[in-house]
Structures are given as C-alpha cells and as structure tokens.
Coordinates of C-alpha atoms and ligand atoms in Angstrom, one line a residue:
M1 CA -14.2 -10.1 -16.3
K2 CA -10.8 -10.5 -18.2
N3 CA -9.2 -13.9 -18.9
Y4 CA -5.8 -14.1 -17.2
N5 CA -3.0 -16.8 -17.3
N6 CA -2.0 -16.5 -13.7
I7 CA -4.7 -15.0 -11.7
L8 CA -8.6 -15.1 -11.2
T9 CA -10.7 -12.5 -10.7
E10 CA -14.3 -12.2 -9.7
T11 CA -16.7 -9.2 -8.2
Q12 CA -19.1 -9.9 -5.5
D13 CA -21.4 -6.7 -4.8
A14 CA -19.0 -4.1 -3.9
L15 CA -16.0 -6.8 -3.5
G16 CA -13.3 -7.5 -6.1
I17 CA -11.6 -10.4 -5.4
I18 CA -8.3 -11.6 -6.9
T19 CA -6.8 -15.2 -6.4
I20 CA -3.4 -16.0 -7.4
N21 CA -3.7 -19.2 -9.3
R22 CA -0.3 -21.0 -9.6
P23 CA -0.9 -23.5 -7.2
K24 CA 1.9 -26.2 -8.5
Q25 CA 4.5 -23.6 -8.4
L26 CA 2.9 -22.7 -4.7
N27 CA 1.5 -19.1 -6.7
A28 CA 5.0 -18.0 -7.0
L29 CA 5.2 -14.5 -8.3
N30 CA 6.6 -14.3 -11.9
K31 CA 6.9 -11.8 -14.2
E32 CA 3.4 -12.6 -16.2
T33 CA 1.8 -12.8 -12.7
I34 CA 2.9 -9.3 -11.4
A35 CA 1.7 -7.6 -14.4
E36 CA -1.4 -9.3 -14.5
L37 CA -1.9 -8.5 -10.9
H38 CA -1.2 -4.9 -11.6
E39 CA -3.8 -4.8 -14.4
A40 CA -6.6 -6.5 -12.0
F41 CA -5.8 -4.1 -9.2
D42 CA -5.7 -1.4 -11.6
D43 CA -9.2 -2.2 -13.0
F44 CA -10.8 -2.8 -9.4
N45 CA -9.4 0.2 -8.5
K46 CA -10.8 2.5 -11.4
D47 CA -14.2 0.8 -10.9
D48 CA -16.4 3.1 -8.5
N49 CA -18.5 0.0 -7.5
I50 CA -15.8 -1.9 -6.2
R51 CA -14.8 -0.3 -2.5
V52 CA -12.7 -3.0 -1.2
I53 CA -10.5 -5.7 -2.8
I54 CA -9.5 -8.7 -1.5
V55 CA -6.2 -10.8 -2.5
T56 CA -5.6 -14.6 -1.7
G57 CA -4.1 -17.4 -3.3
S58 CA -5.5 -20.8 -4.6
G59 CA -5.2 -24.1 -3.3
E60 CA -4.8 -24.9 0.5
K61 CA -1.0 -24.7 0.8
A62 CA 0.2 -21.1 -0.2
F63 CA -1.2 -17.5 -0.1
V64 CA 2.4 -17.3 -2.4
A65 CA 5.7 -18.7 -2.0
G66 CA 7.4 -15.7 -3.3
A67 CA 9.0 -14.3 -6.2
D68 CA 9.6 -16.9 -8.9
I69 CA 13.2 -18.3 -8.0
K70 CA 13.4 -20.0 -11.1
E71 CA 13.1 -17.5 -13.2
F72 CA 15.7 -14.9 -11.8
M73 CA 17.9 -17.3 -10.9
N74 CA 20.5 -16.6 -13.7
F75 CA 20.1 -12.7 -13.8
N76 CA 23.0 -10.6 -13.3
A77 CA 23.3 -7.9 -11.0
E78 CA 21.5 -5.1 -13.3
Q79 CA 18.7 -7.4 -14.1
G80 CA 18.2 -8.1 -10.3
R81 CA 18.1 -4.3 -9.5
E82 CA 15.5 -4.3 -12.2
L83 CA 13.0 -6.8 -11.2
A84 CA 13.2 -5.1 -7.8
A85 CA 12.4 -2.1 -9.1
N86 CA 9.6 -3.2 -11.7
G87 CA 8.1 -5.5 -9.3
Q88 CA 8.0 -2.5 -6.9
E89 CA 6.6 -0.1 -9.2
L90 CA 3.9 -2.5 -10.9
L91 CA 2.7 -4.4 -7.7
F92 CA 4.1 -3.5 -4.2
D93 CA 4.1 0.4 -4.1
F94 CA 0.9 0.4 -6.7
V95 CA -1.0 -1.7 -4.3
E96 CA 0.1 0.4 -1.3
N97 CA -1.0 3.5 -2.8
L98 CA -4.4 2.4 -4.3
D99 CA -7.4 4.5 -3.3
T100 CA -9.5 1.3 -2.7
P101 CA -8.6 -0.6 0.5
V102 CA -7.0 -4.0 0.2
I103 CA -7.2 -6.8 2.4
A104 CA -4.6 -9.8 2.3
A105 CA -6.3 -13.0 3.1
I106 CA -3.2 -15.3 3.9
N107 CA -4.2 -18.8 3.0
G108 CA -0.7 -20.8 3.7
F109 CA 2.6 -20.0 3.0
A110 CA 3.5 -16.3 2.8
L111 CA 7.3 -16.2 2.2
G112 CA 9.3 -13.5 0.4
G113 CA 7.3 -11.8 -2.5
G114 CA 4.4 -13.6 -0.9
L115 CA 4.8 -11.8 2.6
E116 CA 5.6 -8.7 0.6
L117 CA 2.6 -8.5 -0.9
A118 CA 0.6 -8.8 2.2
L119 CA 2.7 -6.3 3.8
A120 CA 1.8 -3.8 0.9
S121 CA -1.9 -4.5 1.1
H122 CA -3.8 -2.7 4.0
I123 CA -5.2 -5.2 6.2
R124 CA -4.2 -8.8 6.6
I125 CA -6.0 -11.7 8.0
A126 CA -4.3 -15.5 8.1
S127 CA -6.0 -19.2 8.2
D128 CA -4.6 -20.9 11.1
N129 CA -2.1 -22.9 8.7
A130 CA -0.4 -19.9 7.3
K131 CA 3.7 -19.9 7.9
I132 CA 4.8 -16.4 7.3
G133 CA 8.4 -15.3 6.3
L134 CA 11.3 -13.6 4.3
P135 CA 13.7 -16.2 3.8
E136 CA 15.7 -14.6 1.2
V137 CA 18.9 -14.6 3.3
S138 CA 18.7 -18.4 3.0
L139 CA 19.2 -18.1 -1.0
G140 CA 22.2 -15.3 -0.6
V141 CA 20.0 -12.6 -1.6
I142 CA 17.5 -9.9 0.6
P143 CA 14.0 -8.9 0.3
G144 CA 13.3 -7.0 -2.9
Y145 CA 9.8 -5.9 -3.2
G146 CA 9.5 -3.7 0.0
G147 CA 10.0 -6.8 2.7
T148 CA 13.3 -4.7 4.5
Q149 CA 11.3 -1.8 5.0
R150 CA 7.4 -2.4 5.1
L151 CA 8.3 -5.3 7.8
A152 CA 9.9 -3.2 10.2
Q153 CA 7.1 -0.3 9.6
I154 CA 4.5 -3.1 10.6
I155 CA 6.1 -5.2 13.6
G156 CA 9.4 -2.8 14.5
K157 CA 12.8 -3.0 13.7
G158 CA 13.8 -5.6 16.2
R159 CA 11.5 -8.5 15.4
A160 CA 11.8 -7.3 11.6
M161 CA 15.7 -8.1 11.9
E162 CA 15.4 -11.2 13.6
M163 CA 13.0 -12.5 11.0
I164 CA 14.8 -11.6 8.2
L165 CA 18.4 -12.6 9.4
S166 CA 17.5 -16.2 10.9
A167 CA 15.3 -16.7 7.6
T168 CA 12.3 -18.3 9.8
M169 CA 9.0 -18.7 9.3
I170 CA 6.3 -17.7 12.0
D171 CA 2.8 -19.4 12.4
A172 CA -0.3 -17.6 12.4
N173 CA -0.8 -17.3 16.0
T174 CA 2.7 -15.6 16.3
A175 CA 2.1 -13.0 13.3
L176 CA -1.2 -12.3 15.4
N177 CA 0.9 -11.7 18.5
Y178 CA 3.2 -9.5 16.4
G179 CA 0.5 -7.3 14.8
L180 CA 1.4 -8.5 11.4
V181 CA -1.9 -10.0 10.8
S182 CA -5.2 -8.5 12.7
E183 CA -7.2 -11.7 12.7
V184 CA -6.7 -15.6 12.6
V185 CA -9.4 -18.1 11.6
S186 CA -9.4 -21.8 10.2
Q187 CA -8.7 -22.1 6.6
P188 CA -12.4 -22.9 5.4
E189 CA -13.4 -19.5 7.3
L190 CA -11.0 -17.2 5.8
L191 CA -12.6 -15.5 2.8
D192 CA -15.8 -15.1 4.9
A193 CA -13.6 -13.4 7.4
A194 CA -12.2 -11.5 4.7
K195 CA -15.9 -10.1 3.5
R196 CA -16.7 -9.7 7.2
K197 CA -13.7 -7.2 7.3
A198 CA -14.6 -5.8 4.2
G199 CA -18.2 -5.0 5.6
Q200 CA -16.9 -3.1 8.5
L201 CA -15.0 -0.9 5.7
L202 CA -18.0 -0.5 3.4
K203 CA -20.1 1.6 6.0
N204 CA -17.3 4.3 5.7
S205 CA -16.6 7.0 3.3
P206 CA -14.6 5.7 0.5
K207 CA -13.3 9.2 -0.2
A208 CA -12.1 9.8 3.1
Q209 CA -11.0 6.1 3.3
S210 CA -8.2 7.0 0.0
F211 CA -7.7 10.1 1.8
A212 CA -6.7 8.1 5.0
I213 CA -4.5 5.6 3.1
K214 CA -2.7 8.6 1.6
A215 CA -1.9 10.0 4.9
I216 CA -0.6 7.4 6.5
N217 CA 1.5 6.3 3.9
A218 CA 3.2 10.0 3.5
A219 CA 5.0 9.0 6.9
Y220 CA 7.5 6.7 5.4
T221 CA 10.3 7.9 3.3
R222 CA 11.4 6.1 0.1
K223 CA 15.1 5.8 1.0
G224 CA 15.3 2.6 2.3
F225 CA 13.2 1.4 -0.8
E226 CA 15.7 2.8 -3.1
M227 CA 18.6 1.2 -0.8
E228 CA 16.9 -2.3 -1.0
K229 CA 16.7 -2.3 -4.7
D230 CA 20.4 -1.4 -5.1
L231 CA 21.6 -4.2 -2.6
F232 CA 19.2 -6.7 -3.9
G233 CA 20.9 -6.3 -7.2
Q234 CA 24.2 -6.4 -5.6
A235 CA 23.4 -9.7 -4.2
F236 CA 22.8 -11.1 -7.6
A237 CA 26.7 -10.5 -8.4
T238 CA 27.9 -12.9 -5.3
E239 CA 28.7 -16.6 -5.2
D240 CA 26.3 -17.0 -2.6
F241 CA 23.5 -16.4 -4.5
K242 CA 24.3 -18.8 -7.3
E243 CA 25.0 -21.3 -4.2
G244 CA 21.8 -20.3 -2.8
T245 CA 19.5 -20.8 -5.5
T246 CA 21.1 -23.8 -7.1
A247 CA 20.7 -24.9 -3.9
F248 CA 16.8 -24.5 -4.0
V249 CA 16.4 -26.3 -7.1
E250 CA 18.7 -29.4 -6.5
R251 CA 16.6 -29.4 -3.3
R252 CA 19.7 -29.6 -0.6
K253 CA 21.3 -27.5 2.1
P254 CA 23.1 -24.3 0.6
E255 CA 27.2 -23.9 1.6
F256 CA 28.0 -20.3 1.8
T257 CA 31.2 -18.8 1.7
G258 CA 30.1 -15.2 2.4
K259 CA 31.7 -14.2 -1.3
Ligands
LIG301 N1 9.7 -20.1 -6.7 C1 9.7 -21.1 -7.8 N2 9.4 -22.0 -7.4 C2 8.5 -22.2 -6.3 C3 8.7 -21.3 -5.1 C4 9.4 -20.1 -5.4 N3 9.4 -19.0 -4.3 N4 8.1 -21.8 -3.9 C5 8.1 -23.3 -4.4 N5 7.9 -23.6 -5.7 C6 8.0 -24.8 -6.6 C7 8.9 -25.7 -6.1 O1 9.9 -25.6 -6.7 C8 8.1 -26.9 -6.3 O2 8.2 -27.2 -7.9 P1 8.4 -28.5 -8.6 O3 7.3 -29.6 -7.9 O4 8.5 -28.1 -10.0 O5 9.9 -29.1 -7.9 C9 6.8 -26.6 -6.2 O6 6.9 -25.2 -6.1 C10 6.2 -27.1 -4.9 O7 7.3 -26.7 -3.8 P2 8.0 -27.7 -2.9 O8 8.2 -29.0 -3.3 O9 9.3 -26.8 -2.5 O10 6.9 -27.8 -1.5 P3 7.2 -28.0 -0.1 O11 6.1 -28.1 0.9 O12 8.3 -29.1 0.2 O13 8.3 -26.8 0.6 C11 8.2 -24.7 0.9 C12 7.2 -25.6 0.5 C13 8.8 -24.6 2.4 C14 7.3 -23.0 0.6 C15 9.3 -24.4 -0.5 O14 8.7 -24.5 -1.5 C16 10.3 -23.1 -0.3 O15 11.0 -22.8 0.5 N6 9.7 -22.3 -1.5 C17 10.7 -21.0 -1.6 C18 10.5 -20.1 -0.5 C19 11.2 -19.0 -0.8 O16 12.5 -19.1 -0.4 N7 10.6 -17.8 -1.2 C20 11.5 -16.5 -1.4 C21 11.8 -16.1 -2.6 S1 12.8 -15.3 -2.9 C22 12.0 -13.6 -3.2 O17 10.9 -13.6 -2.7 C23 12.7 -12.3 -3.5 C24 12.1 -11.1 -3.5 O18 12.0 -10.5 -2.4 C25 12.0 -10.0 -4.5

C-alpha cells in the first residue's frame, strides 16, 4: 500500500477501503487530499481483485466537513472556477464514473464537498450521528463539486432546493426518509454494514455492474455541472463570499449585504 499524507488505504479480500484522515480539520478536502483520493480510487479501480471500494472518514465526528475553506478563502473568481473544475474532474466525476462500485460510509458530518463525495458514490449508508447538508450559501458561495446537480438527482428538486437555500443539516433518519442514504446503523456498526452491503454486490457480475453504472449515469446531462462551475467561480468575486468565509474563520455569524 502507498503512503499518503491525508488518507489511509487498505484491502480486505475484494474490498478496497479508503479513509480520509485529517480528523483535526474534520477531514476537510484540501487540494492534496483530492489528489491523493484520485490516486487511491484510480489504483483500486484498476486492480481486478478489488470489486467494491468503501470510502469513509477517520474519527467519530466527521465523514468530511467540506472543501477546505481556509485554503480557498482568498481565491479570486478564476481560481474559484478552477477549484471546482479540477475537483470535479479529479474526484467527483471520476468517482461517479468508476467501473468499480463505491460505497460511502458516512460516519458523522457530511457537509459541502463531503456530501458531494457521498453523492458521487454509487451507494450511501450512514451512522445514526450523521449530519448532512450543503451549507455553502452560508459562506456566500454555492456547492461547487456537483452538489447542485446530484442532490436534486437523488432526492428531488424540491428537497434539494430547500436544503441548499436554507443551508441546514438533516439528520441520518431524515436522510433515510429522503432516500439520500439506504441504511442507518450505529457508528460502531457502520463499517460492518458497509461490508455487508459490499457482500451483496460481490455476488454479481463486475462487468455487468460497470455497464450498469455507465448506463445509469448516461441519463444525466453535463450542462448543469458547467453552470455550477461558472457560478461557483462568480461567487468568489462577491463581498458576501469574503464576509462568509471570514466570518467562518473568525467564528462569528456573517452579515451579508447581497453584494
Ligand atoms: N474547511 C476548513 N476547516 C474546517 C472545515 C472546512 N470545511 N470544517 C471544519 N474545519 C476546521 C475548523 O476550522 C476547526 O479548526 P481549528 O481547530 O483550527 O479552529 C476544526 O476543523 C474543528 O471544527 P470546529 O471547531 O468548527 O468544530 P465544531 O464541532 O464547532 O463544528 C462544524 C463542526 C459544524 C462541521 C463546523 O466545523 C463547520 O461548520 N464547518 C464548515 C462546514 C462547511 O461550511 N462546509 C462547506 C465548505 S465549502 C465547500 O464544500 C465548497 C464546495 O462545494 C466546493
């Protein structure tokens, strides 16, 4: 197994397990973590012995609390668009289109880019302490890793609109009720539950599964994703973005002016 700075990887028989490992930052996705995740997913996908990939977060608090706000808060509009475009290409679109099925085991906060990673995965299960949301508009920005598209695809436009515009978190049972996750278990049981789910997949044809993933994904157009990248970048040029991200770092409530 390769050594990474921000993630851990292991194999157990036909399973490849990836654990995002920045617990002090609640596993927030900085550029380096995204690059490492790309490499780990790519390696497992190319390995014919690995039939299912499980992705989870380390610690008991977070799956992933989002993209790393401190890394991008001083970016301009162009850098903001590039952040979304690179992230989507390297990780979110990449995971969605893998041949090998990916199960996200959501073990706590799955916010912003964290929820977006779970949405790009093929199956999601959660522990009962999970808190799930796309809080980007509370920072003066929008989801930029496919969240505006995939959340609506999975739970419907009405609920996605409400979650994104209110920036509120839902709990694990609400997520189950919305069809956002397919199972909720206690935190100590989560990895075993993910492995049980993987066991159901292992009985079937990997070739047919990879064809099914392609066919299901083909139903969705790319136009919305392009629009999301553009608007994500545009948000970086607003005063509200500066205020929202600065308020996060200063641990205070933002005062938005709409400029
Ligand atoms: N980026 C960078 N650092 C983060 C982070 C993030 N997304 N989320 C948490 N952290 C850091 C905190 O700054 C803190 O670091 P310090 O100890 O150095 O101050 C550490 O992780 C622990 O977090 P908190 O002290 O805030 O923990 P808490 O229990 O009080 O709150 C929380 C937990 C509600 C999840 C809170 O951390 C939070 O609101 N995080 C941000 C969530 C968010 O807005 N995510 C969306 C990011 S934007 C995005 O993802 C854009 C995109 O689509 C591309």
